[in-house]
């Protein structure tokens, strides 16, 4: 896990230099089909990448999007009319039977199908009309790290291509990622707060919400701490009641409209005396119990999730080590999860 986290600056650079032209070609071909709606299909870490794509597509393009429930076709045999619908399936391995079956069914129902994987020779790529290779290279650690950030960047470039953009704003990502990963000592100090945690809450809004969900997943699968992720708005609709002065809360604060929307939630958390840690801009970190300042000055809000997740990946790793566990061998997990 540690080695693959360290590869991420190089992976991001590879996508920008080698993958971007092909992604633009794929986007242009799909844009010519003028899809009226988008459905996103994924599981696990890839589901969080798909949620990021949902925000991108709805905000940047105004295209309505939904996250699919695969069992409607794989278990119940539903046959929706998907003519002129773009179905994007995100999968690190491209091997899970339900993803393959639901994508095949979507194509048979008239959808334009796009697979986004780290394996161009996968069954999912084979049944899809279009494919984007995220170029992350072999990922052997069970917790997915570099394939997640690679998927985010590939999806960003794809959406940019749909709207005729060149993705130039992403050029700084590789250097920014390297800067964050070089600060592992800071994260190690932060991890000491959570060594004995029995529960954690992670919250954000807007583009940061997929980051909160992915951070919670990484903490649960490596350290086994129950980590609950909520949209800041949803947190106020009930779950806030479980937060007290010993409950660790991590807030992912994007520098932009999402962070502004999260501000009332941060105020309520401080009012409840929560142990609040902020991942975000310096001013927000200064007003919290602790945190990690992100180098996001000048980086568009829609690209910040690619940087935001990095200290949280490191945090999951460091908390797991501090608890005497092996992040490379999470119990009961396999690299390719075959659901149906």
PDB file of N, CA, C and O in Angstrom, residues 10-61:
ATOM      1  N   UNK A  10       3.509   9.888 -10.342  1.00  0.00           N
ATOM      2  CA  UNK A  10       3.921   9.364 -11.646  1.00  0.00           C
ATOM      3  C   UNK A  10       2.719   8.881 -12.446  1.00  0.00           C
ATOM      4  O   UNK A  10       2.660   9.060 -13.682  1.00  0.00           O
ATOM      5  N   UNK A  11       1.752   8.267 -11.775  1.00  0.00           N
ATOM      6  CA  UNK A  11       0.553   7.798 -12.477  1.00  0.00           C
ATOM      7  C   UNK A  11      -0.234   8.980 -13.040  1.00  0.00           C
ATOM      8  O   UNK A  11      -0.671   8.948 -14.203  1.00  0.00           O
ATOM      9  N   UNK A  12      -0.406  10.019 -12.244  1.00  0.00           N
ATOM     10  CA  UNK A  12      -1.126  11.196 -12.725  1.00  0.00           C
ATOM     11  C   UNK A  12      -0.417  11.824 -13.926  1.00  0.00           C
ATOM     12  O   UNK A  12      -1.061  12.227 -14.902  1.00  0.00           O
ATOM     13  N   UNK A  13       0.905  11.867 -13.851  1.00  0.00           N
ATOM     14  CA  UNK A  13       1.675  12.419 -14.974  1.00  0.00           C
ATOM     15  C   UNK A  13       1.502  11.559 -16.234  1.00  0.00           C
ATOM     16  O   UNK A  13       1.358  12.069 -17.351  1.00  0.00           O
ATOM     17  N   UNK A  14       1.483  10.246 -16.050  1.00  0.00           N
ATOM     18  CA  UNK A  14       1.320   9.332 -17.190  1.00  0.00           C
ATOM     19  C   UNK A  14      -0.025   9.532 -17.875  1.00  0.00           C
ATOM     20  O   UNK A  14      -0.126   9.538 -19.105  1.00  0.00           O
ATOM     21  N   UNK A  15      -1.073   9.709 -17.078  1.00  0.00           N
ATOM     22  CA  UNK A  15      -2.394   9.925 -17.667  1.00  0.00           C
ATOM     23  C   UNK A  15      -2.418  11.218 -18.476  1.00  0.00           C
ATOM     24  O   UNK A  15      -2.938  11.275 -19.595  1.00  0.00           O
ATOM     25  N   UNK A  16      -1.840  12.279 -17.896  1.00  0.00           N
ATOM     26  CA  UNK A  16      -1.846  13.573 -18.577  1.00  0.00           C
ATOM     27  C   UNK A  16      -1.018  13.544 -19.861  1.00  0.00           C
ATOM     28  O   UNK A  16      -1.386  14.172 -20.863  1.00  0.00           O
ATOM     29  N   UNK A  17       0.086  12.815 -19.848  1.00  0.00           N
ATOM     30  CA  UNK A  17       0.981  12.810 -21.006  1.00  0.00           C
ATOM     31  C   UNK A  17       0.618  11.749 -22.039  1.00  0.00           C
ATOM     32  O   UNK A  17       0.765  11.984 -23.245  1.00  0.00           O
ATOM     33  N   UNK A  18       0.165  10.593 -21.578  1.00  0.00           N
ATOM     34  CA  UNK A  18      -0.070   9.480 -22.504  1.00  0.00           C
ATOM     35  C   UNK A  18      -1.551   9.174 -22.711  1.00  0.00           C
ATOM     36  O   UNK A  18      -1.947   8.779 -23.809  1.00  0.00           O
ATOM     37  N   UNK A  19      -2.345   9.328 -21.663  1.00  0.00           N
ATOM     38  CA  UNK A  19      -3.741   8.929 -21.772  1.00  0.00           C
ATOM     39  C   UNK A  19      -4.690   9.998 -22.263  1.00  0.00           C
ATOM     40  O   UNK A  19      -5.734   9.688 -22.853  1.00  0.00           O
ATOM     41  N   UNK A  20      -4.337  11.262 -22.042  1.00  0.00           N
ATOM     42  CA  UNK A  20      -5.268  12.351 -22.331  1.00  0.00           C
ATOM     43  C   UNK A  20      -5.730  12.400 -23.794  1.00  0.00           C
ATOM     44  O   UNK A  20      -6.932  12.589 -24.050  1.00  0.00           O
ATOM     45  N   UNK A  21      -4.837  12.224 -24.791  1.00  0.00           N
ATOM     46  CA  UNK A  21      -5.313  12.292 -26.180  1.00  0.00           C
ATOM     47  C   UNK A  21      -6.380  11.242 -26.501  1.00  0.00           C
ATOM     48  O   UNK A  21      -7.389  11.550 -27.149  1.00  0.00           O
ATOM     49  N   UNK A  22      -6.179  10.014 -26.014  1.00  0.00           N
ATOM     50  CA  UNK A  22      -7.162   8.964 -26.297  1.00  0.00           C
ATOM     51  C   UNK A  22      -8.470   9.217 -25.547  1.00  0.00           C
ATOM     52  O   UNK A  22      -9.557   8.940 -26.063  1.00  0.00           O
ATOM     53  N   UNK A  23      -8.365   9.758 -24.336  1.00  0.00           N
ATOM     54  CA  UNK A  23      -9.582  10.081 -23.584  1.00  0.00           C
ATOM     55  C   UNK A  23     -10.382  11.150 -24.323  1.00  0.00           C
ATOM     56  O   UNK A  23     -11.611  11.075 -24.418  1.00  0.00           O
ATOM     57  N   UNK A  24      -9.688  12.144 -24.873  1.00  0.00           N
ATOM     58  CA  UNK A  24     -10.382  13.186 -25.637  1.00  0.00           C
ATOM     59  C   UNK A  24     -11.080  12.604 -26.861  1.00  0.00           C
ATOM     60  O   UNK A  24     -12.205  13.000 -27.203  1.00  0.00           O
ATOM     61  N   UNK A  25     -10.433  11.656 -27.533  1.00  0.00           N
ATOM     62  CA  UNK A  25     -11.044  11.017 -28.703  1.00  0.00           C
ATOM     63  C   UNK A  25     -12.310  10.263 -28.304  1.00  0.00           C
ATOM     64  O   UNK A  25     -13.340  10.334 -28.995  1.00  0.00           O
ATOM     65  N   UNK A  26     -12.226   9.537 -27.215  1.00  0.00           N
ATOM     66  CA  UNK A  26     -13.390   8.792 -26.737  1.00  0.00           C
ATOM     67  C   UNK A  26     -14.521   9.750 -26.370  1.00  0.00           C
ATOM     68  O   UNK A  26     -15.691   9.517 -26.701  1.00  0.00           O
ATOM     69  N   UNK A  27     -14.180  10.841 -25.688  1.00  0.00           N
ATOM     70  CA  UNK A  27     -15.186  11.825 -25.294  1.00  0.00           C
ATOM     71  C   UNK A  27     -15.859  12.444 -26.515  1.00  0.00           C
ATOM     72  O   UNK A  27     -17.080  12.641 -26.540  1.00  0.00           O
ATOM     73  N   UNK A  28     -15.069  12.747 -27.547  1.00  0.00           N
ATOM     74  CA  UNK A  28     -15.629  13.355 -28.759  1.00  0.00           C
ATOM     75  C   UNK A  28     -16.594  12.397 -29.444  1.00  0.00           C
ATOM     76  O   UNK A  28     -17.674  12.807 -29.924  1.00  0.00           O
ATOM     77  N   UNK A  29     -16.236  11.114 -29.495  1.00  0.00           N
ATOM     78  CA  UNK A  29     -17.111  10.125 -30.132  1.00  0.00           C
ATOM     79  C   UNK A  29     -18.422   9.985 -29.373  1.00  0.00           C
ATOM     80  O   UNK A  29     -19.501   9.857 -29.971  1.00  0.00           O
ATOM     81  N   UNK A  30     -18.355  10.031 -28.044  1.00  0.00           N
ATOM     82  CA  UNK A  30     -19.575   9.891 -27.245  1.00  0.00           C
ATOM     83  C   UNK A  30     -20.397  11.177 -27.286  1.00  0.00           C
ATOM     84  O   UNK A  30     -21.631  11.144 -27.361  1.00  0.00           O
ATOM     85  N   UNK A  31     -19.723  12.344 -27.282  1.00  0.00           N
ATOM     86  CA  UNK A  31     -20.449  13.617 -27.369  1.00  0.00           C
ATOM     87  C   UNK A  31     -21.264  13.689 -28.657  1.00  0.00           C
ATOM     88  O   UNK A  31     -22.368  14.251 -28.676  1.00  0.00           O
ATOM     89  N   UNK A  32     -20.734  13.101 -29.729  1.00  0.00           N
ATOM     90  CA  UNK A  32     -21.449  13.109 -31.007  1.00  0.00           C
ATOM     91  C   UNK A  32     -22.744  12.312 -30.946  1.00  0.00           C
ATOM     92  O   UNK A  32     -23.651  12.534 -31.760  1.00  0.00           O
ATOM     93  N   UNK A  33     -22.858  11.413 -29.981  1.00  0.00           N
ATOM     94  CA  UNK A  33     -24.077  10.614 -29.818  1.00  0.00           C
ATOM     95  C   UNK A  33     -25.128  11.358 -28.989  1.00  0.00           C
ATOM     96  O   UNK A  33     -26.248  10.878 -28.846  1.00  0.00           O
ATOM     97  N   UNK A  34     -24.757  12.494 -28.390  1.00  0.00           N
ATOM     98  CA  UNK A  34     -25.667  13.371 -27.637  1.00  0.00           C
ATOM     99  C   UNK A  34     -26.513  12.627 -26.612  1.00  0.00           C
ATOM    100  O   UNK A  34     -27.742  12.646 -26.656  1.00  0.00           O
ATOM    101  N   UNK A  35     -25.866  11.968 -25.636  1.00  0.00           N
ATOM    102  CA  UNK A  35     -26.655  11.282 -24.611  1.00  0.00           C
ATOM    103  C   UNK A  35     -27.509  12.271 -23.821  1.00  0.00           C
ATOM    104  O   UNK A  35     -27.086  13.394 -23.543  1.00  0.00           O
ATOM    105  N   UNK A  36     -28.716  11.842 -23.453  1.00  0.00           N
ATOM    106  CA  UNK A  36     -29.649  12.716 -22.742  1.00  0.00           C
ATOM    107  C   UNK A  36     -29.604  12.517 -21.244  1.00  0.00           C
ATOM    108  O   UNK A  36     -30.165  13.309 -20.478  1.00  0.00           O
ATOM    109  N   UNK A  37     -28.948  11.450 -20.796  1.00  0.00           N
ATOM    110  CA  UNK A  37     -28.929  11.079 -19.394  1.00  0.00           C
ATOM    111  C   UNK A  37     -27.709  10.199 -19.178  1.00  0.00           C
ATOM    112  O   UNK A  37     -27.209   9.571 -20.116  1.00  0.00           O
ATOM    113  N   UNK A  38     -27.194  10.154 -17.945  1.00  0.00           N
ATOM    114  CA  UNK A  38     -26.031   9.314 -17.637  1.00  0.00           C
ATOM    115  C   UNK A  38     -26.350   8.430 -16.440  1.00  0.00           C
ATOM    116  O   UNK A  38     -26.898   8.899 -15.434  1.00  0.00           O
ATOM    117  N   UNK A  39     -26.012   7.154 -16.554  1.00  0.00           N
ATOM    118  CA  UNK A  39     -26.083   6.223 -15.435  1.00  0.00           C
ATOM    119  C   UNK A  39     -24.671   5.751 -15.117  1.00  0.00           C
ATOM    120  O   UNK A  39     -23.901   5.418 -16.028  1.00  0.00           O
ATOM    121  N   UNK A  40     -24.331   5.725 -13.836  1.00  0.00           N
ATOM    122  CA  UNK A  40     -22.998   5.330 -13.394  1.00  0.00           C
ATOM    123  C   UNK A  40     -23.090   4.040 -12.596  1.00  0.00           C
ATOM    124  O   UNK A  40     -23.939   3.912 -11.700  1.00  0.00           O
ATOM    125  N   UNK A  41     -22.234   3.092 -12.924  1.00  0.00           N
ATOM    126  CA  UNK A  41     -22.277   1.764 -12.330  1.00  0.00           C
ATOM    127  C   UNK A  41     -20.923   1.434 -11.729  1.00  0.00           C
ATOM    128  O   UNK A  41     -19.900   1.551 -12.413  1.00  0.00           O
ATOM    129  N   UNK A  42     -20.889   1.010 -10.466  1.00  0.00           N
ATOM    130  CA  UNK A  42     -19.603   0.705  -9.825  1.00  0.00           C
ATOM    131  C   UNK A  42     -19.859   0.070  -8.465  1.00  0.00           C
ATOM    132  O   UNK A  42     -20.994   0.048  -7.975  1.00  0.00           O
ATOM    133  N   UNK A  43     -18.782  -0.441  -7.874  1.00  0.00           N
ATOM    134  CA  UNK A  43     -18.807  -0.970  -6.518  1.00  0.00           C
ATOM    135  C   UNK A  43     -17.586  -0.457  -5.757  1.00  0.00           C
ATOM    136  O   UNK A  43     -16.543  -0.174  -6.348  1.00  0.00           O
ATOM    137  N   UNK A  44     -17.692  -0.369  -4.433  1.00  0.00           N
ATOM    138  CA  UNK A  44     -16.543  -0.087  -3.584  1.00  0.00           C
ATOM    139  C   UNK A  44     -15.870   1.232  -3.894  1.00  0.00           C
ATOM    140  O   UNK A  44     -16.520   2.268  -4.092  1.00  0.00           O
ATOM    141  N   UNK A  45     -14.536   1.203  -3.950  1.00  0.00           N
ATOM    142  CA  UNK A  45     -13.770   2.413  -4.247  1.00  0.00           C
ATOM    143  C   UNK A  45     -14.195   3.022  -5.574  1.00  0.00           C
ATOM    144  O   UNK A  45     -14.306   4.250  -5.705  1.00  0.00           O
ATOM    145  N   UNK A  46     -14.448   2.184  -6.566  1.00  0.00           N
ATOM    146  CA  UNK A  46     -14.866   2.698  -7.874  1.00  0.00           C
ATOM    147  C   UNK A  46     -16.213   3.399  -7.792  1.00  0.00           C
ATOM    148  O   UNK A  46     -16.500   4.306  -8.585  1.00  0.00           O
ATOM    149  N   UNK A  47     -17.056   3.004  -6.843  1.00  0.00           N
ATOM    150  CA  UNK A  47     -18.338   3.672  -6.656  1.00  0.00           C
ATOM    151  C   UNK A  47     -18.130   5.110  -6.198  1.00  0.00           C
ATOM    152  O   UNK A  47     -18.879   6.018  -6.574  1.00  0.00           O
ATOM    153  N   UNK A  48     -17.102   5.336  -5.401  1.00  0.00           N
ATOM    154  CA  UNK A  48     -16.800   6.699  -4.956  1.00  0.00           C
ATOM    155  C   UNK A  48     -16.256   7.532  -6.119  1.00  0.00           C
ATOM    156  O   UNK A  48     -16.539   8.727  -6.220  1.00  0.00           O
ATOM    157  N   UNK A  49     -15.482   6.903  -6.999  1.00  0.00           N
ATOM    158  CA  UNK A  49     -15.031   7.597  -8.212  1.00  0.00           C
ATOM    159  C   UNK A  49     -16.222   7.932  -9.104  1.00  0.00           C
ATOM    160  O   UNK A  49     -16.291   9.012  -9.708  1.00  0.00           O
ATOM    161  N   UNK A  50     -17.185   7.016  -9.195  1.00  0.00           N
ATOM    162  CA  UNK A  50     -18.382   7.264  -9.998  1.00  0.00           C
ATOM    163  C   UNK A  50     -19.195   8.422  -9.426  1.00  0.00           C
ATOM    164  O   UNK A  50     -19.754   9.238 -10.168  1.00  0.00           O
ATOM    165  N   UNK A  51     -19.262   8.507  -8.100  1.00  0.00           N
ATOM    166  CA  UNK A  51     -19.980   9.624  -7.472  1.00  0.00           C
ATOM    167  C   UNK A  51     -19.309  10.955  -7.820  1.00  0.00           C
ATOM    168  O   UNK A  51     -19.989  11.961  -8.067  1.00  0.00           O
ATOM    169  N   UNK A  52     -17.984  10.963  -7.851  1.00  0.00           N
ATOM    170  CA  UNK A  52     -17.250  12.160  -8.280  1.00  0.00           C
ATOM    171  C   UNK A  52     -17.652  12.530  -9.706  1.00  0.00           C
ATOM    172  O   UNK A  52     -17.892  13.706 -10.017  1.00  0.00           O
ATOM    173  N   UNK A  53     -17.737  11.524 -10.584  1.00  0.00           N
ATOM    174  CA  UNK A  53     -18.132  11.792 -11.970  1.00  0.00           C
ATOM    175  C   UNK A  53     -19.547  12.350 -12.036  1.00  0.00           C
ATOM    176  O   UNK A  53     -19.856  13.197 -12.882  1.00  0.00           O
ATOM    177  N   UNK A  54     -20.412  11.903 -11.141  1.00  0.00           N
ATOM    178  CA  UNK A  54     -21.788  12.426 -11.102  1.00  0.00           C
ATOM    179  C   UNK A  54     -21.784  13.927 -10.826  1.00  0.00           C
ATOM    180  O   UNK A  54     -22.496  14.696 -11.491  1.00  0.00           O
ATOM    181  N   UNK A  55     -20.988  14.349  -9.853  1.00  0.00           N
ATOM    182  CA  UNK A  55     -20.886  15.788  -9.583  1.00  0.00           C
ATOM    183  C   UNK A  55     -20.352  16.537 -10.799  1.00  0.00           C
ATOM    184  O   UNK A  55     -20.857  17.598 -11.173  1.00  0.00           O
ATOM    185  N   UNK A  56     -19.307  15.997 -11.424  1.00  0.00           N
ATOM    186  CA  UNK A  56     -18.732  16.643 -12.601  1.00  0.00           C
ATOM    187  C   UNK A  56     -19.764  16.806 -13.716  1.00  0.00           C
ATOM    188  O   UNK A  56     -19.922  17.889 -14.293  1.00  0.00           O
ATOM    189  N   UNK A  57     -20.450  15.721 -14.048  1.00  0.00           N
ATOM    190  CA  UNK A  57     -21.370  15.722 -15.178  1.00  0.00           C
ATOM    191  C   UNK A  57     -22.556  16.643 -14.932  1.00  0.00           C
ATOM    192  O   UNK A  57     -23.001  17.354 -15.839  1.00  0.00           O
ATOM    193  N   UNK A  58     -23.063  16.641 -13.705  1.00  0.00           N
ATOM    194  CA  UNK A  58     -24.223  17.483 -13.427  1.00  0.00           C
ATOM    195  C   UNK A  58     -23.857  18.957 -13.331  1.00  0.00           C
ATOM    196  O   UNK A  58     -24.604  19.824 -13.810  1.00  0.00           O
ATOM    197  N   UNK A  59     -22.687  19.252 -12.727  1.00  0.00           N
ATOM    198  CA  UNK A  59     -22.296  20.654 -12.542  1.00  0.00           C
ATOM    199  C   UNK A  59     -21.704  21.239 -13.819  1.00  0.00           C
ATOM    200  O   UNK A  59     -22.057  22.345 -14.239  1.00  0.00           O
ATOM    201  N   UNK A  60     -20.796  20.509 -14.440  1.00  0.00           N
ATOM    202  CA  UNK A  60     -20.080  21.044 -15.595  1.00  0.00           C
ATOM    203  C   UNK A  60     -20.896  20.983 -16.890  1.00  0.00           C
ATOM    204  O   UNK A  60     -20.752  21.836 -17.760  1.00  0.00           O
ATOM    205  N   UNK A  61     -21.748  19.949 -17.014  1.00  0.00           N
ATOM    206  CA  UNK A  61     -22.473  19.755 -18.270  1.00  0.00           C
ATOM    207  C   UNK A  61     -23.986  19.892 -18.136  1.00  0.00           C
ATOM    208  O   UNK A  61     -24.691  19.949 -19.142  1.00  0.00           O
TER     209      UNK A  61
END
